[in-house]
Tab-separated table of C-alpha atoms in Angstrom:
chain	number	residue	atom	x	y	z
F	1	UNK	CA	13.701	231.619	190.339
F	2	UNK	CA	14.192	228.689	192.728
F	3	UNK	CA	13.770	225.514	190.675
F	4	UNK	CA	15.366	223.078	193.079
F	5	UNK	CA	13.465	219.868	193.564
F	6	UNK	CA	13.328	218.576	197.115
F	7	UNK	CA	12.582	215.363	198.946
F	8	UNK	CA	11.602	217.072	202.199
F	9	UNK	CA	14.817	219.051	202.965
F	10	UNK	CA	17.141	217.167	200.606
F	11	UNK	CA	17.926	218.630	197.189
F	12	UNK	CA	17.457	215.937	194.560
F	13	UNK	CA	18.234	218.082	191.545
F	14	UNK	CA	17.325	221.253	189.723
F	15	UNK	CA	17.136	222.862	186.315
F	16	UNK	CA	17.706	226.592	185.783
F	17	UNK	CA	15.451	227.899	182.985
F	18	UNK	CA	17.017	230.149	180.340
F	19	UNK	CA	20.509	229.139	181.529
F	20	UNK	CA	20.464	225.500	180.310
F	21	UNK	CA	21.873	223.988	183.487
F	22	UNK	CA	20.747	220.683	185.057
F	23	UNK	CA	22.066	219.434	188.409
F	24	UNK	CA	21.767	215.956	189.932
F	25	UNK	CA	22.765	215.080	193.491
F	26	UNK	CA	25.462	212.526	194.280
F	27	UNK	CA	28.822	211.601	192.752
F	28	UNK	CA	27.591	209.766	189.644
F	29	UNK	CA	29.620	209.516	186.443
F	30	UNK	CA	27.812	212.076	184.338
F	31	UNK	CA	29.222	210.721	181.080
F	32	UNK	CA	27.417	207.356	181.246
F	33	UNK	CA	23.701	207.797	181.908
F	34	UNK	CA	22.997	204.144	181.045
F	35	UNK	CA	24.800	203.040	184.204
F	36	UNK	CA	23.001	205.385	186.583
F	37	UNK	CA	20.831	203.778	189.248
F	38	UNK	CA	17.073	204.038	188.717
F	39	UNK	CA	16.636	206.765	191.350
F	40	UNK	CA	19.215	208.971	189.628
F	41	UNK	CA	17.667	208.308	186.211
F	42	UNK	CA	14.277	209.230	187.629
F	43	UNK	CA	15.546	212.539	189.044
F	44	UNK	CA	17.444	213.303	185.840
F	45	UNK	CA	14.360	212.625	183.729
F	46	UNK	CA	12.258	214.975	185.878
F	47	UNK	CA	14.783	217.764	185.314
F	48	UNK	CA	15.237	216.845	181.631
F	49	UNK	CA	11.501	217.421	181.172
F	50	UNK	CA	12.130	220.966	182.453
F	51	UNK	CA	14.868	221.350	179.827
F	52	UNK	CA	12.383	220.276	177.153
F	53	UNK	CA	9.782	222.682	178.547
F	54	UNK	CA	12.415	225.416	178.182
F	55	UNK	CA	12.994	224.789	174.474
F	56	UNK	CA	9.686	223.216	173.350
F	57	UNK	CA	6.891	225.210	175.006
F	58	UNK	CA	5.710	228.767	174.520
F	59	UNK	CA	6.143	229.381	178.248
F	60	UNK	CA	9.810	228.371	178.212
F	61	UNK	CA	10.609	230.158	174.956
F	62	UNK	CA	8.889	233.333	176.165
F	63	UNK	CA	11.031	233.230	179.307
F	64	UNK	CA	14.169	233.058	177.118
F	65	UNK	CA	12.901	236.033	175.118
F	66	UNK	CA	12.021	238.121	178.205
F	67	UNK	CA	15.407	237.549	179.830
F	68	UNK	CA	17.159	238.407	176.577
F	69	UNK	CA	15.206	241.638	176.211
F	70	UNK	CA	16.058	242.599	179.782
F	71	UNK	CA	19.749	241.888	179.163
F	72	UNK	CA	19.694	244.027	176.013
F	73	UNK	CA	18.033	246.860	177.896
F	74	UNK	CA	20.409	246.645	180.889
F	75	UNK	CA	23.578	246.647	178.765
F	76	UNK	CA	22.344	249.506	176.568
F	77	UNK	CA	21.389	251.422	179.698
F	78	UNK	CA	24.988	251.130	180.933
F	79	UNK	CA	26.415	252.236	177.593
F	80	UNK	CA	24.582	255.528	178.138
F	81	UNK	CA	26.050	255.992	181.632
F	82	UNK	CA	29.510	257.268	182.584
F	83	UNK	CA	31.969	254.420	183.055
F	84	UNK	CA	32.621	253.402	186.621
F	85	UNK	CA	30.329	252.345	189.472
F	86	UNK	CA	26.620	251.763	188.769
F	87	UNK	CA	23.632	251.142	191.022
F	88	UNK	CA	21.464	248.045	191.002
F	89	UNK	CA	18.995	246.650	190.291
F	90	UNK	CA	18.794	248.020	186.777
F	91	UNK	CA	15.049	248.349	186.233
F	92	UNK	CA	13.285	249.168	183.007
F	93	UNK	CA	10.738	252.035	182.960
F	94	UNK	CA	7.279	250.983	181.690
F	95	UNK	CA	7.657	252.869	178.410
F	96	UNK	CA	10.962	251.346	177.216
F	97	UNK	CA	10.226	248.857	174.401
F	98	UNK	CA	7.711	247.013	176.586
F	99	UNK	CA	10.606	245.393	178.517
F	100	UNK	CA	8.978	246.149	181.871
F	101	UNK	CA	5.615	244.861	180.670
F	102	UNK	CA	7.150	241.591	179.451
F	103	UNK	CA	8.916	241.090	182.790
F	104	UNK	CA	5.676	241.760	184.664
F	105	UNK	CA	3.736	239.463	182.332
F	106	UNK	CA	6.313	236.687	182.731
F	107	UNK	CA	6.162	236.881	186.529
F	108	UNK	CA	2.369	236.846	186.383
F	109	UNK	CA	2.317	233.766	184.133
F	110	UNK	CA	4.876	231.835	186.195
F	111	UNK	CA	3.294	232.754	189.569
F	112	UNK	CA	6.042	231.065	191.546
F	113	UNK	CA	5.325	231.653	195.210
F	114	UNK	CA	6.679	230.142	198.403
F	115	UNK	CA	4.076	229.015	200.873
F	116	UNK	CA	4.256	230.512	204.376
F	117	UNK	CA	6.562	228.431	206.600
F	118	UNK	CA	3.647	227.330	208.763
F	119	UNK	CA	1.910	225.619	205.802
F	120	UNK	CA	2.486	221.867	205.376
F	121	UNK	CA	3.636	221.566	201.754
F	122	UNK	CA	4.361	217.838	202.110
F	123	UNK	CA	0.739	216.848	202.799
F	124	UNK	CA	-0.710	219.835	200.958
F	125	UNK	CA	-4.281	219.306	199.732
F	126	UNK	CA	-6.300	221.245	197.150
F	127	UNK	CA	-9.886	221.512	198.426
F	128	UNK	CA	-11.923	222.658	195.443
F	129	UNK	CA	-12.226	224.029	191.929
F	130	UNK	CA	-10.438	227.153	190.768
F	131	UNK	CA	-11.788	230.654	191.325
F	132	UNK	CA	-11.070	233.255	188.640
F	133	UNK	CA	-10.830	237.005	189.061
F	134	UNK	CA	-10.691	239.734	186.421
F	135	UNK	CA	-7.406	241.626	186.274
F	136	UNK	CA	-7.428	244.339	183.607
F	137	UNK	CA	-4.143	245.856	182.403
F	138	UNK	CA	-3.360	248.494	179.790
F	139	UNK	CA	-0.783	247.347	177.257
F	140	UNK	CA	0.296	249.130	174.094
F	141	UNK	CA	-3.011	250.993	173.860
F	142	UNK	CA	-5.058	247.866	174.580
F	143	UNK	CA	-6.996	246.859	177.684
F	144	UNK	CA	-6.118	243.231	178.436
F	145	UNK	CA	-7.715	240.988	181.028
F	146	UNK	CA	-4.962	238.940	182.695
F	147	UNK	CA	-7.354	236.746	184.626
F	148	UNK	CA	-6.071	235.555	187.997
F	149	UNK	CA	-6.666	231.882	188.807
F	150	UNK	CA	-6.893	231.027	192.505
F	151	UNK	CA	-6.823	227.507	193.952
F	152	UNK	CA	-8.360	226.842	197.403
F	153	UNK	CA	-6.659	224.778	200.086
F	154	UNK	CA	-6.933	224.351	203.829
F	155	UNK	CA	-4.335	223.884	206.527
F	156	UNK	CA	-4.949	223.208	210.209
F	157	UNK	CA	-8.596	224.145	209.831
F	158	UNK	CA	-7.884	227.455	208.089
F	159	UNK	CA	-8.905	228.183	204.493
F	160	UNK	CA	-6.452	229.754	202.028
F	161	UNK	CA	-5.881	230.307	198.316
F	162	UNK	CA	-2.806	230.450	196.093
F	163	UNK	CA	-2.460	231.851	192.574
F	164	UNK	CA	-1.975	229.122	189.987
F	165	UNK	CA	0.747	229.619	187.388
F	166	UNK	CA	2.996	227.862	184.903
F	167	UNK	CA	5.355	227.025	187.799
F	168	UNK	CA	2.807	224.618	189.298
F	169	UNK	CA	1.873	223.214	185.885
F	170	UNK	CA	5.466	222.611	184.781
F	171	UNK	CA	6.392	220.922	188.081
F	172	UNK	CA	3.247	218.798	187.999
F	173	UNK	CA	4.028	217.809	184.413
F	174	UNK	CA	7.570	216.708	185.284
F	175	UNK	CA	6.327	214.780	188.340
F	176	UNK	CA	3.657	213.058	186.244
F	177	UNK	CA	6.391	212.077	183.757
F	178	UNK	CA	8.505	210.347	186.366
F	179	UNK	CA	5.473	208.529	187.809
F	180	UNK	CA	4.537	207.256	184.354
F	181	UNK	CA	8.124	206.229	183.591
F	182	UNK	CA	9.186	204.830	186.950
F	183	UNK	CA	6.005	203.801	188.719
F	184	UNK	CA	3.326	205.151	191.022
F	185	UNK	CA	3.826	205.814	193.861
F	186	UNK	CA	6.923	207.520	192.486
F	187	UNK	CA	10.368	206.162	193.185
F	188	UNK	CA	11.376	209.422	194.872
F	189	UNK	CA	8.304	211.053	196.494
F	190	UNK	CA	8.193	214.845	196.609
F	191	UNK	CA	5.980	217.278	198.542
F	192	UNK	CA	2.442	217.684	197.250
F	193	UNK	CA	3.095	221.395	196.709
F	194	UNK	CA	3.884	222.107	193.910
F	195	UNK	CA	4.398	218.659	192.405
F	196	UNK	CA	0.892	217.169	192.738
F	197	UNK	CA	-1.177	220.309	192.223
F	198	UNK	CA	-2.553	219.391	188.780
F	199	UNK	CA	-3.451	215.856	189.889
F	200	UNK	CA	-5.295	217.113	192.960
F	201	UNK	CA	-7.021	219.892	191.037
F	202	UNK	CA	-8.134	217.493	188.274
F	203	UNK	CA	-9.932	215.307	190.819
F	204	UNK	CA	-11.944	218.334	191.956
F	205	UNK	CA	-13.426	218.516	188.433
F	206	UNK	CA	-13.650	214.814	187.584
F	207	UNK	CA	-13.229	212.284	190.433
F	208	UNK	CA	-10.351	209.870	189.826
F	209	UNK	CA	-9.110	211.873	186.819
F	210	UNK	CA	-5.671	211.873	188.485
F	211	UNK	CA	-5.401	208.176	187.612
F	212	UNK	CA	-5.188	209.103	183.923
F	213	UNK	CA	-1.677	210.476	184.255
F	214	UNK	CA	-0.880	210.323	180.555
F	215	UNK	CA	-3.845	212.571	179.779
F	216	UNK	CA	-2.912	215.042	182.529
F	217	UNK	CA	0.697	215.134	181.314
F	218	UNK	CA	-0.496	215.962	177.780
F	219	UNK	CA	-2.929	218.551	179.178
F	220	UNK	CA	-0.079	220.267	181.083
F	221	UNK	CA	2.039	220.268	177.914
F	222	UNK	CA	-0.864	221.769	175.967
F	223	UNK	CA	-1.450	224.495	178.594
F	224	UNK	CA	2.216	225.529	178.614
F	225	UNK	CA	1.942	226.374	174.928
F	226	UNK	CA	-0.427	229.284	175.578
F	227	UNK	CA	0.267	232.764	176.916
F	228	UNK	CA	-1.852	232.086	180.028
F	229	UNK	CA	-1.287	228.418	180.965
F	230	UNK	CA	-3.262	228.532	184.234
F	231	UNK	CA	-6.452	229.783	182.588
F	232	UNK	CA	-6.097	227.332	179.681
F	233	UNK	CA	-5.667	224.417	182.082
F	234	UNK	CA	-8.830	225.374	183.971
F	235	UNK	CA	-10.787	225.968	180.753
F	236	UNK	CA	-9.953	222.475	179.533
F	237	UNK	CA	-10.695	220.852	182.895
F	238	UNK	CA	-14.157	222.438	182.690
F	239	UNK	CA	-14.606	220.980	179.186
F	240	UNK	CA	-13.580	217.540	180.445
F	241	UNK	CA	-15.988	217.906	183.366
F	242	UNK	CA	-18.849	218.694	180.969
F	243	UNK	CA	-18.048	216.377	178.052
F	244	UNK	CA	-15.739	213.720	179.463
F	245	UNK	CA	-12.702	212.153	177.781
F	246	UNK	CA	-12.959	210.183	174.548
F	247	UNK	CA	-12.129	206.450	174.780
F	248	UNK	CA	-8.686	207.263	173.443
F	249	UNK	CA	-7.440	210.244	175.512
F	250	UNK	CA	-5.108	211.197	172.636
F	251	UNK	CA	-8.200	212.041	170.567
F	252	UNK	CA	-9.354	214.492	173.244
F	253	UNK	CA	-5.993	216.277	173.292
F	254	UNK	CA	-5.827	216.370	169.483
F	255	UNK	CA	-9.346	217.822	169.412
F	256	UNK	CA	-8.272	220.493	171.906
F	257	UNK	CA	-5.267	221.303	169.708
F	258	UNK	CA	-7.274	221.445	166.477
F	259	UNK	CA	-9.795	223.822	168.092
F	260	UNK	CA	-7.138	225.964	169.794
F	261	UNK	CA	-6.512	229.504	168.648
F	262	UNK	CA	-3.729	231.740	169.963
F	263	UNK	CA	-4.468	235.429	170.406
F	264	UNK	CA	-1.365	237.546	169.824
F	265	UNK	CA	-0.575	240.939	171.317
F	266	UNK	CA	-1.620	242.759	168.141
F	267	UNK	CA	-5.053	241.150	168.088
F	268	UNK	CA	-4.329	238.434	165.492
F	269	UNK	CA	-5.786	234.947	165.888
F	270	UNK	CA	-3.481	232.157	164.752
F	271	UNK	CA	-3.249	228.390	165.039
F	272	UNK	CA	-1.723	226.500	167.954
F	273	UNK	CA	1.465	225.590	166.048
F	274	UNK	CA	1.818	229.052	164.497
F	275	UNK	CA	1.527	230.546	167.967
F	276	UNK	CA	4.431	228.421	169.197
F	277	UNK	CA	6.397	229.368	166.073
F	278	UNK	CA	5.978	233.103	166.744
F	279	UNK	CA	7.390	232.799	170.253
F	280	UNK	CA	10.083	230.370	169.079
F	281	UNK	CA	11.277	232.915	166.518
F	282	UNK	CA	11.381	235.630	169.200
F	283	UNK	CA	13.491	233.395	171.462
F	284	UNK	CA	15.938	232.542	168.675
F	285	UNK	CA	16.269	236.204	167.690
F	286	UNK	CA	16.947	237.076	171.325
F	287	UNK	CA	19.668	234.414	171.568
F	288	UNK	CA	21.143	235.566	168.272
F	289	UNK	CA	21.547	239.100	169.625
F	290	UNK	CA	22.847	237.823	172.978
F	291	UNK	CA	25.667	235.929	171.257
F	292	UNK	CA	26.201	238.038	168.158
F	293	UNK	CA	29.975	237.794	167.654
F	294	UNK	CA	31.984	235.325	165.591
F	295	UNK	CA	33.401	233.540	168.661
F	296	UNK	CA	29.881	232.262	169.477
F	297	UNK	CA	29.130	230.673	166.102
F	298	UNK	CA	29.125	227.089	167.402
F	299	UNK	CA	27.103	228.001	170.495
F	300	UNK	CA	24.433	229.685	168.370
F	301	UNK	CA	24.460	226.768	165.957
F	302	UNK	CA	23.786	224.441	168.893
F	303	UNK	CA	21.007	226.646	170.308
F	304	UNK	CA	19.297	227.005	166.947
F	305	UNK	CA	19.594	223.290	166.166
F	306	UNK	CA	18.109	222.288	169.534
F	307	UNK	CA	15.167	224.691	169.347
F	308	UNK	CA	14.413	224.287	165.630
F	309	UNK	CA	14.725	220.489	165.719
F	310	UNK	CA	12.329	220.092	168.633
F	311	UNK	CA	9.890	222.565	167.061
F	312	UNK	CA	9.812	220.467	163.873
F	313	UNK	CA	9.209	217.354	165.978
F	314	UNK	CA	6.282	219.025	167.704
F	315	UNK	CA	4.893	220.358	164.409
F	316	UNK	CA	4.994	216.852	162.931
F	317	UNK	CA	3.602	215.256	166.101
F	318	UNK	CA	2.036	217.517	168.774
F	319	UNK	CA	2.063	214.522	171.170
F	320	UNK	CA	5.803	213.862	170.822
F	321	UNK	CA	6.433	214.434	174.538
F	322	UNK	CA	3.622	212.032	175.417
F	323	UNK	CA	5.337	209.423	173.249
F	324	UNK	CA	8.598	210.124	175.100
F	325	UNK	CA	7.110	209.333	178.504
F	326	UNK	CA	5.332	206.256	177.123
F	327	UNK	CA	8.588	204.633	176.029
F	328	UNK	CA	9.594	203.083	179.330
F	329	UNK	CA	12.743	203.615	181.446
F	330	UNK	CA	15.529	205.555	179.776
F	331	UNK	CA	17.864	202.755	178.746
F	332	UNK	CA	15.100	201.059	176.730
F	333	UNK	CA	13.275	204.207	175.585
F	334	UNK	CA	13.713	204.649	171.815
F	335	UNK	CA	12.234	208.164	171.802
F	336	UNK	CA	14.576	209.293	174.581
F	337	UNK	CA	17.484	207.824	172.636
F	338	UNK	CA	16.514	210.098	169.722
F	339	UNK	CA	16.364	213.100	172.058
F	340	UNK	CA	19.715	212.479	173.750
F	341	UNK	CA	21.380	211.652	170.403
F	342	UNK	CA	19.953	214.420	168.250
F	343	UNK	CA	19.585	217.338	170.697
F	344	UNK	CA	21.706	216.152	173.620
F	345	UNK	CA	21.464	217.747	177.056
F	346	UNK	CA	22.021	221.042	178.821
F	347	UNK	CA	25.120	221.500	180.977
F	348	UNK	CA	25.026	218.742	183.602
F	349	UNK	CA	26.561	218.870	187.077
F	350	UNK	CA	26.686	216.488	190.037
F	351	UNK	CA	27.262	216.709	193.787
F	352	UNK	CA	31.041	216.913	193.270
F	353	UNK	CA	30.536	219.904	190.940
F	354	UNK	CA	31.810	217.894	187.986
F	355	UNK	CA	30.262	218.943	184.674
F	356	UNK	CA	29.473	217.283	181.361
F	357	UNK	CA	27.038	217.572	178.497
F	358	UNK	CA	25.751	215.305	175.762
F	359	UNK	CA	26.322	217.130	172.499
F	360	UNK	CA	24.138	216.955	169.403
F	361	UNK	CA	25.058	214.487	166.709
F	362	UNK	CA	26.910	216.882	164.408
F	363	UNK	CA	27.933	220.055	166.311
F	364	UNK	CA	31.372	220.050	167.943
F	365	UNK	CA	30.566	222.449	170.759
F	366	UNK	CA	32.846	222.323	173.798
F	367	UNK	CA	31.549	222.171	177.349
F	368	UNK	CA	33.338	225.439	178.058
F	369	UNK	CA	31.482	227.213	175.237
F	370	UNK	CA	28.150	225.792	176.391
F	371	UNK	CA	28.896	227.242	179.839
F	372	UNK	CA	28.543	230.726	178.336
F	373	UNK	CA	24.772	230.255	178.662
F	374	UNK	CA	25.125	229.945	182.435
F	375	UNK	CA	27.597	232.841	182.445
F	376	UNK	CA	25.059	235.008	180.580
F	377	UNK	CA	22.465	234.080	183.184
F	378	UNK	CA	24.918	235.092	185.899
F	379	UNK	CA	25.337	238.501	184.260
F	380	UNK	CA	21.552	238.945	184.263
F	381	UNK	CA	21.652	238.175	187.995
F	382	UNK	CA	24.450	240.733	188.464
F	383	UNK	CA	22.284	243.397	186.800
F	384	UNK	CA	19.512	242.557	189.259
F	385	UNK	CA	21.666	242.786	192.395
F	386	UNK	CA	23.517	239.477	192.935
F	387	UNK	CA	27.319	239.336	193.148
F	388	UNK	CA	28.294	235.741	192.347
F	389	UNK	CA	29.029	233.772	189.203
F	390	UNK	CA	27.069	230.514	189.027
F	391	UNK	CA	30.046	228.806	187.389
F	392	UNK	CA	32.412	229.260	190.342
F	393	UNK	CA	32.070	225.766	191.878
F	394	UNK	CA	32.324	224.099	188.466
F	395	UNK	CA	35.412	226.051	187.427
F	396	UNK	CA	36.995	225.152	190.755
F	397	UNK	CA	36.207	221.443	190.288
F	398	UNK	CA	37.731	221.645	186.779
F	399	UNK	CA	40.935	223.078	188.311
F	400	UNK	CA	40.418	226.385	186.561
F	401	UNK	CA	42.080	229.498	187.897
F	402	UNK	CA	39.530	230.687	190.459
F	403	UNK	CA	39.714	232.860	193.553
F	404	UNK	CA	37.445	234.827	195.859
F	405	UNK	CA	36.918	237.466	193.165
F	406	UNK	CA	34.980	234.862	191.142
F	407	UNK	CA	32.522	234.518	194.012
F	408	UNK	CA	32.088	238.152	194.965
F	409	UNK	CA	33.166	240.347	192.031
F	410	UNK	CA	33.342	238.197	188.879
F	411	UNK	CA	33.253	241.277	186.629
F	412	UNK	CA	36.899	241.822	187.600
F	413	UNK	CA	37.729	238.708	185.542
F	414	UNK	CA	36.930	240.534	182.288
F	415	UNK	CA	39.857	240.362	179.831
F	416	UNK	CA	40.589	239.988	176.150
F	417	UNK	CA	42.698	236.809	176.308
F	418	UNK	CA	42.315	233.591	178.360
F	419	UNK	CA	39.089	234.776	179.941
F	420	UNK	CA	36.618	232.563	181.802
F	421	UNK	CA	33.083	232.397	180.308
F	422	UNK	CA	31.844	235.193	182.577
F	423	UNK	CA	34.884	237.389	181.963
F	424	UNK	CA	34.729	236.696	178.244
F	425	UNK	CA	31.130	237.910	178.039
F	426	UNK	CA	31.606	240.905	180.344
F	427	UNK	CA	34.542	242.012	178.184
F	428	UNK	CA	32.943	241.094	174.863
F	429	UNK	CA	29.751	242.978	175.725
F	430	UNK	CA	31.926	246.061	176.411
F	431	UNK	CA	31.064	246.138	180.101
F	432	UNK	CA	34.659	246.030	181.402
F	433	UNK	CA	34.580	249.726	182.269
F	434	UNK	CA	31.535	249.299	184.523
F	435	UNK	CA	31.487	248.027	188.110
F	436	UNK	CA	28.357	247.178	190.121
F	437	UNK	CA	28.008	248.941	193.446
F	438	UNK	CA	28.225	246.392	196.269
F	439	UNK	CA	27.403	246.685	199.947
């Protein structure tokens, strides 16, 4: 997934879901966020919202679960093969523990697409309300309707559509956050696609609704806590079109939440919070199996603390993220201070490939141990056909022992002692006898 945020052709920053890695351009001192210039704080906050989406929304937690299930399948597949060279990508058949279905479902929900190069994404304009289309799938003996949501737009006199997904909602949510925190127009403008999609779409249902950015931010957050965020977003925009927003927009969101019911795969109907809890528990179980050995105790403790703490915050106050973005710029934002103090940050990097992370208040996890999350993500990429380790540039900047092998064949770094994060995992997961086939 390409989650880089651009100002035209310039990369401002990015967050890699499931791998807990946040990058900011420039040569800033990562260890002192209070001294960052406002533009850097704004970019960081946009990407930090993506980190919170990863650990606090059903969409993000489901993505963690799906990637973990794929990793379990891929490693177990190799254990049943002769040691030596193996072909890639390792793909799961449809009947293996629903791994293939979950991957397909996750891609459908995210719906991250690149517009054709001839389309102007900078001045992109949504031209009307959503169109829905039935899309029936058979899953575990059930016939499920994964409704497709299409959004119309025009370019150079031609009419087109794109499929709406959680990708557009999550990017719109983060862009709304930075506008609320740092002013509108935003300090660092981004292309309309995908960053202004929800704002433009909202105006097609209720003129000038885009001006109520706090409401739209909360609506995006609400949508991302369902299994089909795009459909939920449209359903609620239709309700707003028909009934309007209460004088206090918070009351409208709380009414949506109180009336929300999650339908699970086995046909159960549960509350909004219980639905998040079910997916949260799946994500934690997946992480627990991914890092099962004693040498990952602190890493798991950190993961569990971050996810469980933020879940309790949301359970106590479903609008906690709305309160975060209402608190003003970071250095004076009391809610952000709680977040950065109590759950910290993912692995941070800057334009010089320096790395740092803000730890939780009471867990003494090293930066090197945290980097195992990015190493695990790199191994997932290896299973799917890539050859590089995403930690290479950071290890090099830290004056670690790196060479060309780290870039092209990192699995050769597997060893029992003094291993890098990638080599440690490849060895610890008993993969050191297996070698991906490369071109």
